[in-house]
Coordinates of C-alpha atoms in Angstrom, one line a residue:
Chain V
M3 CA 0.0 -0.1 0.1
S4 CA 1.3 3.1 -1.1
V5 CA 0.5 6.4 0.8
N6 CA 2.6 8.9 0.2
G7 CA 0.9 11.5 2.4
T8 CA 4.5 13.3 3.0
A9 CA 5.5 13.5 -1.0
A10 CA 6.7 16.6 -1.9
P11 CA 4.4 18.5 -4.5
R12 CA 4.2 16.0 -7.2
I13 CA 2.7 17.5 -10.5
V14 CA 0.1 14.9 -11.5
R15 CA -2.2 15.7 -14.4
T16 CA -4.7 13.1 -14.1
R17 CA -6.4 14.1 -17.3
T18 CA -8.8 11.6 -17.5
R19 CA -10.4 12.2 -14.3
T20 CA -12.5 8.8 -13.1
L21 CA -15.6 9.1 -11.1
P22 CA -15.0 7.2 -7.8
R23 CA -17.5 4.6 -7.9
L24 CA -18.2 5.7 -4.2
G25 CA -21.0 8.1 -2.3
R26 CA -23.1 4.8 -2.8
P27 CA -22.9 4.3 0.8
T28 CA -24.6 7.1 2.1
S29 CA -25.3 10.0 -0.5
R30 CA -25.6 12.6 2.1
A31 CA -22.2 12.0 3.3
P32 CA -20.8 14.6 0.8
W33 CA -22.9 17.7 1.5
L34 CA -22.6 17.0 5.2
L35 CA -18.8 17.5 4.5
L36 CA -19.5 20.2 1.9
G37 CA -22.2 22.0 4.0
P38 CA -20.5 24.2 6.5
F39 CA -18.0 25.5 3.8
L40 CA -20.9 26.2 1.3
A41 CA -23.1 27.5 3.8
L42 CA -20.7 30.2 4.6
F43 CA -19.7 30.9 1.5
V44 CA -23.0 31.8 -0.1
L45 CA -23.1 34.3 2.9
T46 CA -19.9 35.7 3.0
F47 CA -19.3 35.6 -1.2
A48 CA -22.3 35.0 -2.9
L49 CA -24.9 37.2 -1.2
P50 CA -22.6 40.0 -1.2
I51 CA -21.5 40.1 -5.0
I52 CA -25.8 39.6 -5.8
M53 CA -26.4 42.0 -3.6
A54 CA -23.9 44.4 -5.2
V55 CA -25.0 43.9 -8.9
V56 CA -28.6 44.7 -7.5
S57 CA -27.9 48.1 -5.5
S58 CA -25.5 48.8 -8.5
F59 CA -29.1 49.1 -10.0
Q60 CA -30.6 51.3 -7.8
R61 CA -30.7 54.6 -5.6
V62 CA -32.0 55.9 -2.8
E63 CA -34.5 58.9 -2.9
R64 CA -35.2 60.8 0.0
A65 CA -38.4 62.0 0.2
G66 CA -38.9 65.8 2.0
L67 CA -36.3 68.6 1.9
F68 CA -33.8 66.4 4.7
G69 CA -34.9 63.4 4.0
E70 CA -37.3 63.5 6.7
A71 CA -40.6 61.6 5.2
G72 CA -38.6 58.8 4.8
E73 CA -36.2 57.1 2.3
S74 CA -37.1 54.5 -0.6
T75 CA -35.4 52.4 -3.0
V76 CA -36.3 52.9 -6.7
F77 CA -34.7 51.1 -10.0
A78 CA -32.1 53.3 -11.5
G79 CA -31.3 51.3 -14.6
F80 CA -27.9 51.8 -15.7
S81 CA -27.6 55.6 -14.0
N82 CA -25.1 54.7 -11.7
Y83 CA -22.4 53.2 -14.1
A84 CA -23.0 56.0 -16.3
Q85 CA -22.3 58.6 -13.5
A86 CA -19.3 56.0 -12.5
L87 CA -17.9 56.0 -16.0
E88 CA -18.4 59.9 -16.7
D89 CA -16.5 60.3 -13.5
S90 CA -13.1 61.7 -15.3
N91 CA -11.4 60.6 -12.0
F92 CA -12.4 57.3 -11.3
I93 CA -11.6 56.6 -15.1
T94 CA -8.3 58.5 -14.4
S95 CA -7.7 56.4 -11.7
I96 CA -8.6 53.0 -13.6
G97 CA -6.0 54.3 -16.1
R98 CA -3.6 55.3 -12.7
M99 CA -4.1 51.3 -12.0
L100 CA -2.9 49.9 -15.5
L101 CA 0.3 51.9 -15.8
F102 CA 0.9 50.8 -12.3
G103 CA 0.4 47.6 -13.4
I104 CA 2.3 47.5 -17.1
V105 CA 5.5 48.5 -14.7
Q106 CA 5.2 47.0 -11.6
V107 CA 4.0 43.4 -12.4
P108 CA 6.5 42.6 -15.2
V109 CA 9.3 43.8 -12.6
M110 CA 7.9 42.1 -9.7
I111 CA 7.9 38.7 -11.7
A112 CA 11.0 39.3 -13.6
L113 CA 12.7 39.7 -10.2
C114 CA 10.8 36.9 -8.4
T115 CA 11.7 34.9 -10.8
L116 CA 15.8 35.5 -11.4
L117 CA 15.8 35.3 -7.4
A118 CA 14.3 32.0 -7.9
L119 CA 16.8 30.7 -10.5
L120 CA 19.6 32.0 -8.3
L121 CA 18.7 30.5 -5.3
E122 CA 18.0 27.0 -7.2
S123 CA 21.1 27.2 -9.0
A124 CA 24.1 25.5 -7.3
S125 CA 26.2 28.6 -7.3
A126 CA 24.3 30.3 -4.7
R127 CA 25.7 30.0 -1.1
W128 CA 23.2 29.6 2.0
P129 CA 20.2 29.4 -0.4
G130 CA 17.8 28.8 3.0
L131 CA 19.0 32.5 4.6
F132 CA 18.4 34.3 1.4
R133 CA 15.0 32.3 1.2
A134 CA 13.7 33.8 4.4
A135 CA 15.5 37.1 4.3
Y136 CA 13.4 37.4 0.9
F137 CA 10.4 35.9 2.4
L138 CA 10.4 37.8 6.0
P139 CA 8.4 41.2 3.9
Y140 CA 5.9 39.0 3.1
G141 CA 5.1 38.8 6.9
I142 CA 4.6 42.3 7.4
P143 CA 1.2 43.5 6.6
G144 CA 0.6 45.9 3.6
V145 CA -0.7 48.8 6.1
I146 CA 2.4 48.3 8.7
A147 CA 4.8 48.4 5.5
T148 CA 3.3 51.2 4.4
I149 CA 3.8 52.6 7.8
L150 CA 7.4 52.1 7.5
W151 CA 8.0 52.6 4.1
S152 CA 6.5 56.0 4.9
F153 CA 8.8 57.1 7.3
L154 CA 11.6 56.0 4.9
Y155 CA 10.1 58.4 2.3
T156 CA 9.6 61.4 4.7
P157 CA 12.6 64.0 4.4
G158 CA 14.6 64.5 7.5
L159 CA 13.4 61.5 8.8
S160 CA 14.9 58.3 6.3
P161 CA 18.5 58.1 6.0
L162 CA 18.0 57.0 2.1
L163 CA 16.8 60.4 1.1
D164 CA 19.7 61.7 3.5
A165 CA 22.2 59.7 1.6
A166 CA 20.9 60.8 -1.7
Q167 CA 21.2 64.3 -0.9
V168 CA 24.8 63.9 0.2
V169 CA 25.6 62.6 -3.5
G170 CA 23.3 65.3 -5.3
V171 CA 20.0 63.7 -5.9
E172 CA 17.0 65.7 -4.3
I173 CA 14.0 63.4 -4.8
N174 CA 10.8 63.8 -2.6
P175 CA 9.0 60.1 -3.2
L176 CA 6.0 61.4 -2.1
G177 CA 5.8 64.2 -5.0
S178 CA 2.6 63.9 -7.1
E179 CA 4.9 62.6 -10.1
L180 CA 6.9 59.7 -7.7
V181 CA 4.2 58.7 -5.5
L182 CA 2.5 56.2 -7.6
W183 CA 6.2 54.5 -8.0
S184 CA 6.6 54.7 -4.4
I185 CA 4.1 52.4 -4.0
A186 CA 4.7 50.2 -6.3
N187 CA 7.8 49.5 -4.5
I188 CA 6.0 48.9 -1.5
V189 CA 4.1 46.4 -3.5
T190 CA 7.3 45.1 -4.8
W191 CA 9.0 44.7 -1.2
T192 CA 6.3 43.0 0.3
Y193 CA 5.2 40.3 -2.6
T194 CA 8.3 39.6 -4.6
G195 CA 9.5 37.1 -1.8
Y196 CA 6.0 35.2 -1.7
N197 CA 6.0 34.7 -5.7
M198 CA 9.3 33.7 -5.4
L199 CA 8.5 31.0 -2.9
I200 CA 5.5 29.4 -5.5
V201 CA 8.2 29.6 -8.3
I202 CA 10.7 28.0 -6.4
A203 CA 8.1 25.2 -5.9
Q204 CA 7.6 24.5 -9.4
L205 CA 11.2 24.5 -10.0
K206 CA 11.9 21.8 -7.2
S207 CA 9.5 19.8 -9.0
I208 CA 11.5 19.7 -12.3
P209 CA 12.6 16.0 -12.6
G210 CA 16.5 16.0 -11.6
E211 CA 17.1 13.6 -15.0
L212 CA 16.5 17.0 -17.4
Y213 CA 19.2 19.1 -15.5
E214 CA 21.5 15.9 -16.0
A215 CA 20.6 15.2 -19.5
A216 CA 21.3 19.1 -20.4
R217 CA 24.6 19.3 -18.6
L218 CA 25.9 16.2 -20.1
D219 CA 24.8 18.1 -23.8
G220 CA 27.4 20.6 -23.0
A221 CA 24.1 23.3 -21.5
G222 CA 25.7 25.9 -19.1
P223 CA 23.4 27.5 -16.5
V224 CA 22.2 30.2 -18.9
R225 CA 20.9 28.0 -21.6
I226 CA 19.5 25.4 -19.1
A227 CA 17.2 28.9 -17.3
R228 CA 16.4 29.3 -21.1
S229 CA 15.5 26.2 -22.3
I230 CA 14.2 23.9 -19.3
Q231 CA 13.9 25.7 -16.4
L232 CA 11.5 28.5 -17.7
P233 CA 9.4 26.6 -19.9
L234 CA 8.4 24.5 -17.3
I235 CA 7.5 26.8 -14.7
R236 CA 5.2 28.4 -16.6
P237 CA 2.4 28.0 -14.9
A238 CA 3.7 29.0 -11.5
L239 CA 4.3 32.5 -13.8
M240 CA 0.8 32.7 -14.9
L241 CA -0.7 32.2 -11.8
T242 CA 1.6 34.7 -10.1
T243 CA 0.9 36.9 -13.0
V244 CA -2.8 36.5 -12.5
F245 CA -2.9 37.1 -9.0
S246 CA -0.7 40.4 -9.5
I247 CA -3.1 41.7 -11.9
I248 CA -6.4 41.2 -9.2
G249 CA -4.1 42.8 -7.0
T250 CA -3.2 45.9 -8.4
L251 CA -6.7 46.4 -9.5
Q252 CA -8.1 46.3 -5.7
L253 CA -4.8 48.2 -4.3
F254 CA -6.5 50.2 -1.5
A255 CA -4.2 50.0 1.8
E256 CA -0.8 51.2 0.4
P257 CA -2.3 54.5 -1.5
Q258 CA -5.0 55.2 2.0
V259 CA -2.3 54.9 4.4
L260 CA 0.1 56.9 2.3
A261 CA -2.4 59.4 2.1
N262 CA -1.4 60.6 5.9
S263 CA 1.9 62.0 4.6
S264 CA 1.6 62.7 0.5
T265 CA -0.9 65.3 -0.3
A266 CA -0.6 64.0 -4.0
I267 CA -3.0 61.1 -3.2
D268 CA -7.0 62.1 -3.1
S269 CA -9.4 60.0 -2.4
G270 CA -9.8 58.6 -5.7
Y271 CA -6.2 58.4 -5.9
T272 CA -7.0 54.4 -6.7
P273 CA -10.6 52.7 -8.0
N274 CA -11.1 50.9 -4.5
L275 CA -10.8 54.0 -2.8
A276 CA -13.1 56.0 -4.9
A277 CA -15.5 53.2 -4.2
Y278 CA -14.7 53.3 -0.6
T279 CA -15.3 57.1 -0.1
N280 CA -18.8 57.5 -2.5
A281 CA -19.8 54.7 0.3
F282 CA -18.8 55.8 3.4
A283 CA -18.0 59.5 2.9
Y284 CA -21.2 60.4 0.3
N285 CA -23.6 57.6 1.3
N286 CA -23.6 57.0 -2.4
Y287 CA -23.7 53.5 -2.4
G288 CA -25.4 52.7 -5.5
V289 CA -22.4 54.3 -7.6
A290 CA -20.1 52.6 -5.3
A291 CA -21.6 49.2 -6.0
A292 CA -20.9 50.1 -9.3
Q293 CA -17.4 50.6 -9.1
A294 CA -16.9 47.5 -7.5
V295 CA -18.7 45.7 -10.1
L296 CA -16.9 47.5 -12.6
I297 CA -13.2 46.8 -10.8
A298 CA -14.3 43.1 -10.8
V299 CA -15.7 42.7 -14.5
I300 CA -11.9 44.8 -15.3
A301 CA -9.7 42.5 -13.4
F302 CA -11.6 39.6 -14.9
T303 CA -11.4 40.6 -18.1
L304 CA -7.6 41.6 -17.5
S305 CA -7.1 38.0 -16.1
F306 CA -8.6 36.2 -18.9
T307 CA -7.5 38.0 -21.9
F308 CA -3.3 37.4 -20.1
L309 CA -3.9 33.8 -20.2
R310 CA -5.8 33.8 -23.2
L311 CA -3.0 35.6 -24.8
S312 CA -0.2 33.4 -23.0
N313 CA -1.8 29.9 -23.7
R314 CA -1.8 31.4 -27.7
G315 CA 2.1 32.1 -27.1
S316 CA 2.9 28.6 -26.5
R317 CA 1.0 26.7 -28.6
Chain K
M2 CA 28.3 18.6 -7.2
T3 CA 27.6 14.8 -7.7
T4 CA 28.5 14.0 -10.6
T5 CA 29.1 16.3 -13.8
P6 CA 33.0 15.8 -14.5
Q7 CA 33.3 18.9 -17.1
T8 CA 33.4 22.5 -15.5
P9 CA 31.0 24.9 -17.3
T10 CA 32.5 28.5 -18.0
A11 CA 30.9 31.5 -17.1
Q12 CA 29.3 32.1 -20.8
L13 CA 27.6 30.0 -22.4
S14 CA 29.6 27.0 -23.8
T15 CA 29.5 25.3 -26.8
P16 CA 28.8 21.5 -26.7
H17 CA 31.6 20.0 -24.7
P18 CA 33.0 17.1 -26.7
A19 CA 33.9 15.0 -23.4
S20 CA 30.2 14.9 -22.9
H21 CA 29.5 12.1 -25.6
D22 CA 31.7 9.8 -24.4
P23 CA 30.4 6.1 -23.4
A24 CA 29.3 6.6 -20.1
A25 CA 27.6 9.4 -20.6
G26 CA 24.9 7.6 -21.0
A27 CA 25.2 5.2 -18.3
R28 CA 25.6 8.6 -16.0
R29 CA 22.2 10.0 -17.7
S30 CA 19.8 7.3 -16.5
R31 CA 21.2 8.3 -13.0
A32 CA 18.8 10.2 -11.6
R33 CA 19.4 12.7 -8.9
A34 CA 17.4 13.7 -6.2
G35 CA 16.6 17.2 -5.8
G36 CA 18.7 18.5 -9.0
S37 CA 20.2 21.9 -9.2
P38 CA 21.5 23.1 -12.0
G39 CA 24.7 24.7 -12.8
A40 CA 28.0 23.4 -10.9
T41 CA 29.9 24.9 -8.5
N42 CA 32.8 27.9 -10.2
P43 CA 34.2 30.1 -7.7
A44 CA 34.1 33.2 -10.1
R45 CA 30.3 32.4 -10.5
Q46 CA 29.6 31.8 -7.0
V47 CA 30.9 34.9 -6.1
L48 CA 28.8 36.9 -8.5
V49 CA 25.6 34.8 -7.6
T50 CA 26.1 35.6 -3.8
G51 CA 26.5 39.2 -4.6
I52 CA 23.6 39.4 -6.2
L53 CA 21.6 37.9 -3.7
V54 CA 23.6 40.0 -1.2
V55 CA 22.5 43.0 -2.5
V56 CA 18.9 42.0 -2.9
A57 CA 18.7 40.8 0.6
L58 CA 20.1 44.4 1.8
Y59 CA 17.0 46.2 -0.2
F60 CA 14.6 43.2 1.5
L61 CA 16.0 43.7 5.0
V62 CA 17.4 47.4 5.3
P63 CA 13.8 48.7 6.0
V64 CA 13.5 45.8 9.0
Y65 CA 17.2 47.0 10.4
W66 CA 15.5 50.7 10.0
V67 CA 12.4 50.5 12.1
I68 CA 14.7 48.4 14.8
V69 CA 16.7 51.7 14.9
A70 CA 14.0 53.7 14.8
A71 CA 12.0 52.2 17.6
S72 CA 15.5 52.6 20.1
K73 CA 15.1 56.2 19.5
S74 CA 13.3 59.3 21.4
S75 CA 10.7 61.3 18.6
S76 CA 13.4 64.4 19.0
D77 CA 16.3 62.1 18.2
L78 CA 14.4 60.3 15.5
F79 CA 14.7 63.4 13.2
A80 CA 18.2 64.7 14.8
T81 CA 20.2 61.8 14.8
P82 CA 21.4 59.5 11.5
G83 CA 18.9 57.3 10.8
F84 CA 20.7 53.8 10.4
L85 CA 22.9 54.5 13.3
F86 CA 21.5 53.7 17.5
S87 CA 22.1 57.7 18.9
G88 CA 23.8 57.5 22.0
Q89 CA 20.5 57.2 24.1
V90 CA 18.9 53.8 23.5
Q91 CA 15.7 53.7 25.1
L92 CA 14.0 50.4 23.1
W93 CA 12.6 49.0 26.2
Q94 CA 11.2 52.2 27.1
N95 CA 9.4 52.8 23.7
I96 CA 8.0 49.1 24.1
Q97 CA 6.6 49.6 26.9
Q98 CA 5.3 53.0 26.0
V99 CA 3.4 51.1 23.5
F100 CA 2.0 48.6 25.7
T101 CA 0.6 51.3 28.4
A102 CA -0.8 53.6 25.9
G103 CA -4.0 53.9 26.0
D104 CA -5.1 51.7 28.8
G105 CA -2.6 48.9 27.4
I106 CA -4.9 49.1 23.6
F107 CA -2.2 48.0 21.9
G108 CA -1.9 44.3 23.4
R109 CA -6.1 44.0 23.0
W110 CA -5.2 44.9 19.1
L111 CA -2.4 41.7 19.5
L112 CA -4.5 39.6 20.9
N113 CA -7.2 40.4 18.4
S114 CA -4.9 40.0 15.4
V115 CA -4.1 36.7 16.9
L116 CA -7.6 35.7 17.6
Y117 CA -8.7 36.3 14.1
A118 CA -6.0 35.3 12.0
G119 CA -5.5 31.9 14.9
V120 CA -9.1 30.8 15.1
G121 CA -10.2 31.9 11.6
A122 CA -7.3 30.0 9.9
L123 CA -7.7 27.2 11.5
I124 CA -11.6 26.5 11.1
A125 CA -11.1 27.9 7.9
T126 CA -8.5 25.1 7.1
Y127 CA -10.8 22.6 8.1
L128 CA -14.1 23.7 6.4
A129 CA -12.1 23.5 2.9
A130 CA -10.2 20.5 3.9
A131 CA -14.1 18.9 4.2
G132 CA -15.2 20.6 1.3
G133 CA -12.4 19.7 -1.1
Y134 CA -12.0 16.1 0.2
A135 CA -16.2 15.8 -0.8
L136 CA -15.8 17.7 -4.1
A137 CA -12.8 14.8 -5.0
K138 CA -13.8 11.4 -3.4
Y139 CA -17.5 11.7 -4.0
A140 CA -19.8 11.8 -7.5
F141 CA -22.8 13.7 -6.9
R142 CA -25.5 15.8 -8.6
G143 CA -24.0 19.3 -8.9
R144 CA -20.6 18.5 -8.2
D145 CA -18.9 20.4 -11.1
T146 CA -21.5 23.5 -11.0
I147 CA -20.2 24.0 -7.6
F148 CA -17.1 23.7 -7.8
G149 CA -16.9 25.8 -10.9
V150 CA -18.9 28.6 -8.6
I151 CA -16.4 28.2 -5.9
L152 CA -13.5 28.3 -8.1
G153 CA -14.7 31.6 -9.5
G154 CA -14.7 33.2 -6.0
V155 CA -11.1 32.7 -6.1
L156 CA -10.8 35.3 -9.0
V157 CA -13.4 37.6 -6.9
P158 CA -11.2 40.9 -5.3
G159 CA -11.6 40.9 -1.8
T160 CA -12.5 44.3 -1.2
A161 CA -15.6 43.9 -3.9
T162 CA -17.4 41.7 -1.6
A163 CA -16.3 44.2 1.5
L164 CA -18.7 46.8 0.9
P165 CA -22.1 44.8 0.3
L166 CA -21.3 42.7 3.1
F167 CA -20.9 45.0 5.4
L168 CA -24.4 46.1 4.3
L169 CA -25.6 42.8 5.2
F170 CA -24.2 42.3 8.1
S171 CA -25.7 45.4 9.3
S172 CA -28.9 44.2 8.7
L173 CA -27.8 41.4 10.7
G174 CA -26.7 43.1 13.6
L175 CA -23.5 41.8 13.2
A176 CA -21.2 44.7 11.8
N177 CA -18.7 46.3 14.5
T178 CA -18.7 43.0 16.1
Y179 CA -15.6 40.3 16.1
W180 CA -17.9 38.0 14.0
A181 CA -18.1 40.4 11.4
V182 CA -14.3 39.7 11.0
L183 CA -14.0 36.1 12.0
L184 CA -16.9 35.2 9.8
P185 CA -15.5 35.7 6.0
S186 CA -12.0 34.7 7.2
L187 CA -13.4 31.5 7.9
V188 CA -14.1 30.6 3.9
S189 CA -11.0 30.0 1.8
P190 CA -12.1 29.2 -1.7
F191 CA -8.6 28.8 -2.2
G192 CA -7.9 26.8 0.1
L193 CA -10.6 24.3 -1.0
F194 CA -9.7 24.4 -4.6
L195 CA -5.7 23.2 -2.9
C196 CA -7.2 20.5 -1.0
Q197 CA -9.4 19.4 -3.8
V198 CA -6.2 18.9 -6.4
Y199 CA -4.3 17.4 -3.5
A200 CA -7.3 15.0 -2.4
R201 CA -7.7 13.9 -5.9
T202 CA -4.0 13.2 -6.6
T203 CA -3.0 11.6 -3.3
I204 CA -6.1 9.9 -1.6
D205 CA -6.2 6.4 -3.1
D206 CA -9.8 5.1 -3.5
G207 CA -8.7 1.5 -2.4
L208 CA -7.8 2.9 0.9
L209 CA -11.5 4.7 1.1
E210 CA -13.0 1.7 0.4
A211 CA -10.9 -0.9 2.5
A212 CA -12.1 1.5 5.1
R213 CA -15.5 1.0 4.9
L214 CA -15.3 -2.8 4.5
D215 CA -14.3 -2.3 8.0
G216 CA -17.1 -0.7 8.7
A217 CA -16.3 3.0 9.0
G218 CA -18.3 5.8 8.7
E219 CA -18.1 7.9 5.7
L220 CA -17.4 11.3 8.6
R221 CA -15.1 8.9 10.1
I222 CA -13.1 7.9 7.1
F223 CA -12.4 11.8 6.6
H224 CA -11.7 12.3 9.6
T225 CA -8.8 9.3 10.1
V226 CA -7.7 8.4 6.4
G227 CA -8.5 11.6 4.7
L228 CA -7.0 14.7 7.1
R229 CA -3.7 12.7 7.4
I230 CA -3.0 12.4 4.0
L231 CA -4.2 15.8 3.2
T232 CA -1.7 17.4 5.9
P233 CA 1.4 18.8 3.7
A234 CA -1.7 21.0 1.8
L235 CA -3.5 21.5 4.9
V236 CA -0.5 23.4 6.1
T237 CA -0.2 25.3 3.1
V238 CA -3.8 26.2 3.5
F239 CA -3.4 27.5 7.3
L240 CA -0.5 29.3 6.6
F241 CA -2.3 31.2 3.5
Q242 CA -5.1 31.7 5.6
L243 CA -2.9 32.8 8.6
V244 CA -1.1 35.5 6.8
G245 CA -4.2 36.5 4.6
I246 CA -6.2 37.1 7.5
W247 CA -3.3 38.6 9.5
N248 CA -2.4 41.3 6.9
N249 CA -6.0 42.2 6.2
Y250 CA -7.1 45.7 6.6
F251 CA -10.4 46.7 4.2
L252 CA -12.6 44.2 5.9
P253 CA -12.3 45.2 9.8
L254 CA -11.9 49.1 8.5
V255 CA -14.9 48.8 6.8
M256 CA -16.6 46.7 9.7
L257 CA -15.4 47.5 12.6
S258 CA -15.9 51.1 14.6
D259 CA -15.3 50.0 17.6
E260 CA -11.6 50.6 18.8
K261 CA -11.6 47.5 21.2
L262 CA -12.3 45.4 18.4
Y263 CA -9.9 46.5 16.1
P264 CA -6.7 44.1 14.8
V265 CA -3.4 45.5 15.1
T266 CA -3.2 46.9 11.7
L267 CA -6.1 48.7 11.8
G268 CA -4.8 50.0 15.4
L269 CA -1.5 51.0 14.2
Q270 CA -3.1 53.0 11.1
N271 CA -5.0 55.0 13.8
W272 CA -1.6 56.1 15.6
N273 CA 0.0 56.8 11.9
S274 CA -2.5 59.1 11.3
Q275 CA -1.9 61.1 14.2
V276 CA 1.7 61.7 13.9
S277 CA 1.5 64.5 11.7
R278 CA -0.2 66.7 14.6
L279 CA 1.2 65.0 17.7
P280 CA 4.9 63.8 16.9
E281 CA 5.1 61.8 20.2
F282 CA 3.1 59.5 18.2
Y283 CA 6.5 58.6 16.2
E284 CA 7.8 57.2 18.9
L285 CA 4.8 55.1 19.7
T286 CA 4.0 53.9 16.1
T287 CA 7.9 53.1 15.2
A288 CA 8.1 50.6 18.6
G289 CA 4.6 49.4 17.6
V290 CA 5.4 48.4 13.9
L291 CA 8.4 46.4 15.4
V292 CA 6.5 44.5 18.2
S293 CA 3.7 43.7 15.5
I294 CA 6.2 42.6 12.5
I295 CA 8.2 40.2 15.7
P296 CA 5.1 37.6 16.0
L297 CA 4.7 37.2 12.1
A298 CA 8.2 37.3 11.0
I299 CA 9.5 34.1 13.6
A300 CA 6.7 32.2 12.0
M301 CA 7.4 33.0 8.4
I302 CA 11.1 32.1 9.1
I303 CA 10.0 29.0 10.7
L304 CA 7.7 27.8 8.6
Q305 CA 8.8 29.0 5.5
R306 CA 10.4 25.6 4.3
F307 CA 6.7 24.0 5.0
W308 CA 5.4 26.8 2.1
R309 CA 5.3 24.3 -0.9
G310 CA 2.7 21.3 -0.2
G311 CA 0.6 21.6 -2.9
L312 CA 0.9 24.8 -3.8
T313 CA 1.4 24.9 -7.3
E314 CA -0.1 21.4 -8.2
G315 CA -2.9 22.1 -10.7
S316 CA -2.5 25.8 -11.0
I317 CA -3.4 27.5 -14.0
K318 CA -2.3 25.6 -17.2

């Protein structure tokens, strides 16, 4: 009897999924097991999403001058969406996130791939130590990381800016030109190590014989990386890219916290920040819901476009 | 290194004639466990390690800075060089101050975070395991639909659900309670997905059938056989969820108005938002950041080696 409970991740592609002949003794068992998850999933995922979609088509009308005669919810058609899309600040914030994503996601994925390849190569000394060091920031919540970096971005407080001044470089990471890239730096700092671990997990699943064969054919490390490792870690790279795209579109904590110390960040700097402001500062829930739905739709579209394009590229 | 006789040069070399000797075939067939590419070469080792050190500086210097900053008074913070300890190290006083400020509210925030993340991740892992196991090991009507819908949940931005969730919980009277943060933390679609893939590929149907013949009930089989085999995946799911909940900011921000229920992320941001008006909050915030980093940083360093099982299995193709 072979029960490889402790086996390292094995990429087992069972294409032909044989339905087990089980479920015969009781048909209740799967529902008992799945039930609690399903109930909570409905409560915290399905219902809120349905509610968001419904309220994105509704408007609250207040009767009387100050709403003293009560409120009523009426069907609003696409007016919330129209309002969201006509708001040039909202469109600008989406464009800002796209620019952010086009630069930050490839940089981070390239960096985490490079680090993973270097750490897994025989040339690296103390790989365990470096891996832990790179992964450390992931354990620091985005909010805390942003507070930390915001101090390092503050003139007078930051030794980095002092050092830059000594060599004659005057930069203001919190100014309107640089603040987006200051946020990008925080995100890269936090998530590179995490993505690197996903890539390393897949690198470790490459069979040793492949390396052996390539080396006997005279391939050097660069050649091995290009011809063997990179093609085989594609699934991990795609996974991390899709998660990064989704993460970029819902950027919230970093800009919201950084707004404490930077006047360049307003209450609608990212799409999510705009939705939050609409819902809680302006009580404009319908528009906020429409914005949340739009953000989710854009995230879906970009993820699927990326998957489609990269799948086509591989065929 | 174990086998390779030739020493690859730093550049991409042309195929080595020696590699076509008759012994090559024999060597080729020898499997190597945990193969890593590239044999050692002193010059390359120095170069690679040099790069790794520079990158490590990028990741570690901010952490070093916060240790230094947390040991200074607010006036020293601006007056002395940022990377050097000042003459008067008051790390301990600052940390004491963090825990005594506002009637010891910081300790409460830390405990809240431990509660949300610890309890939440534990239950979430169990529920994801049970659900993933059920979807992998039983054939029943609607199975594929349910799995598809849950998979869709993986891609839904967490912040898209937070606002409607607040309205829903308000109407249920759950907003601004522990439940408001805890309940949504119990669901991990990604965890269920990992468990489903792992259960499908590692749990042998024959084993379950044998347990059934021995007269074990279905739930009993899951708890004794299933959970044990799933353990490597469960560690991954637990860590994912632990960090996810610990780092969450948007959900508690939306849900909680009572300071006593805050997790440490929300609490520290509350202090941080006051530094521009009251500079003494610099002391509190930097020392608070340091204290809040420590528990999870230690956990990360110890646990990162376990952060593997099932991570990339069945990932997007």
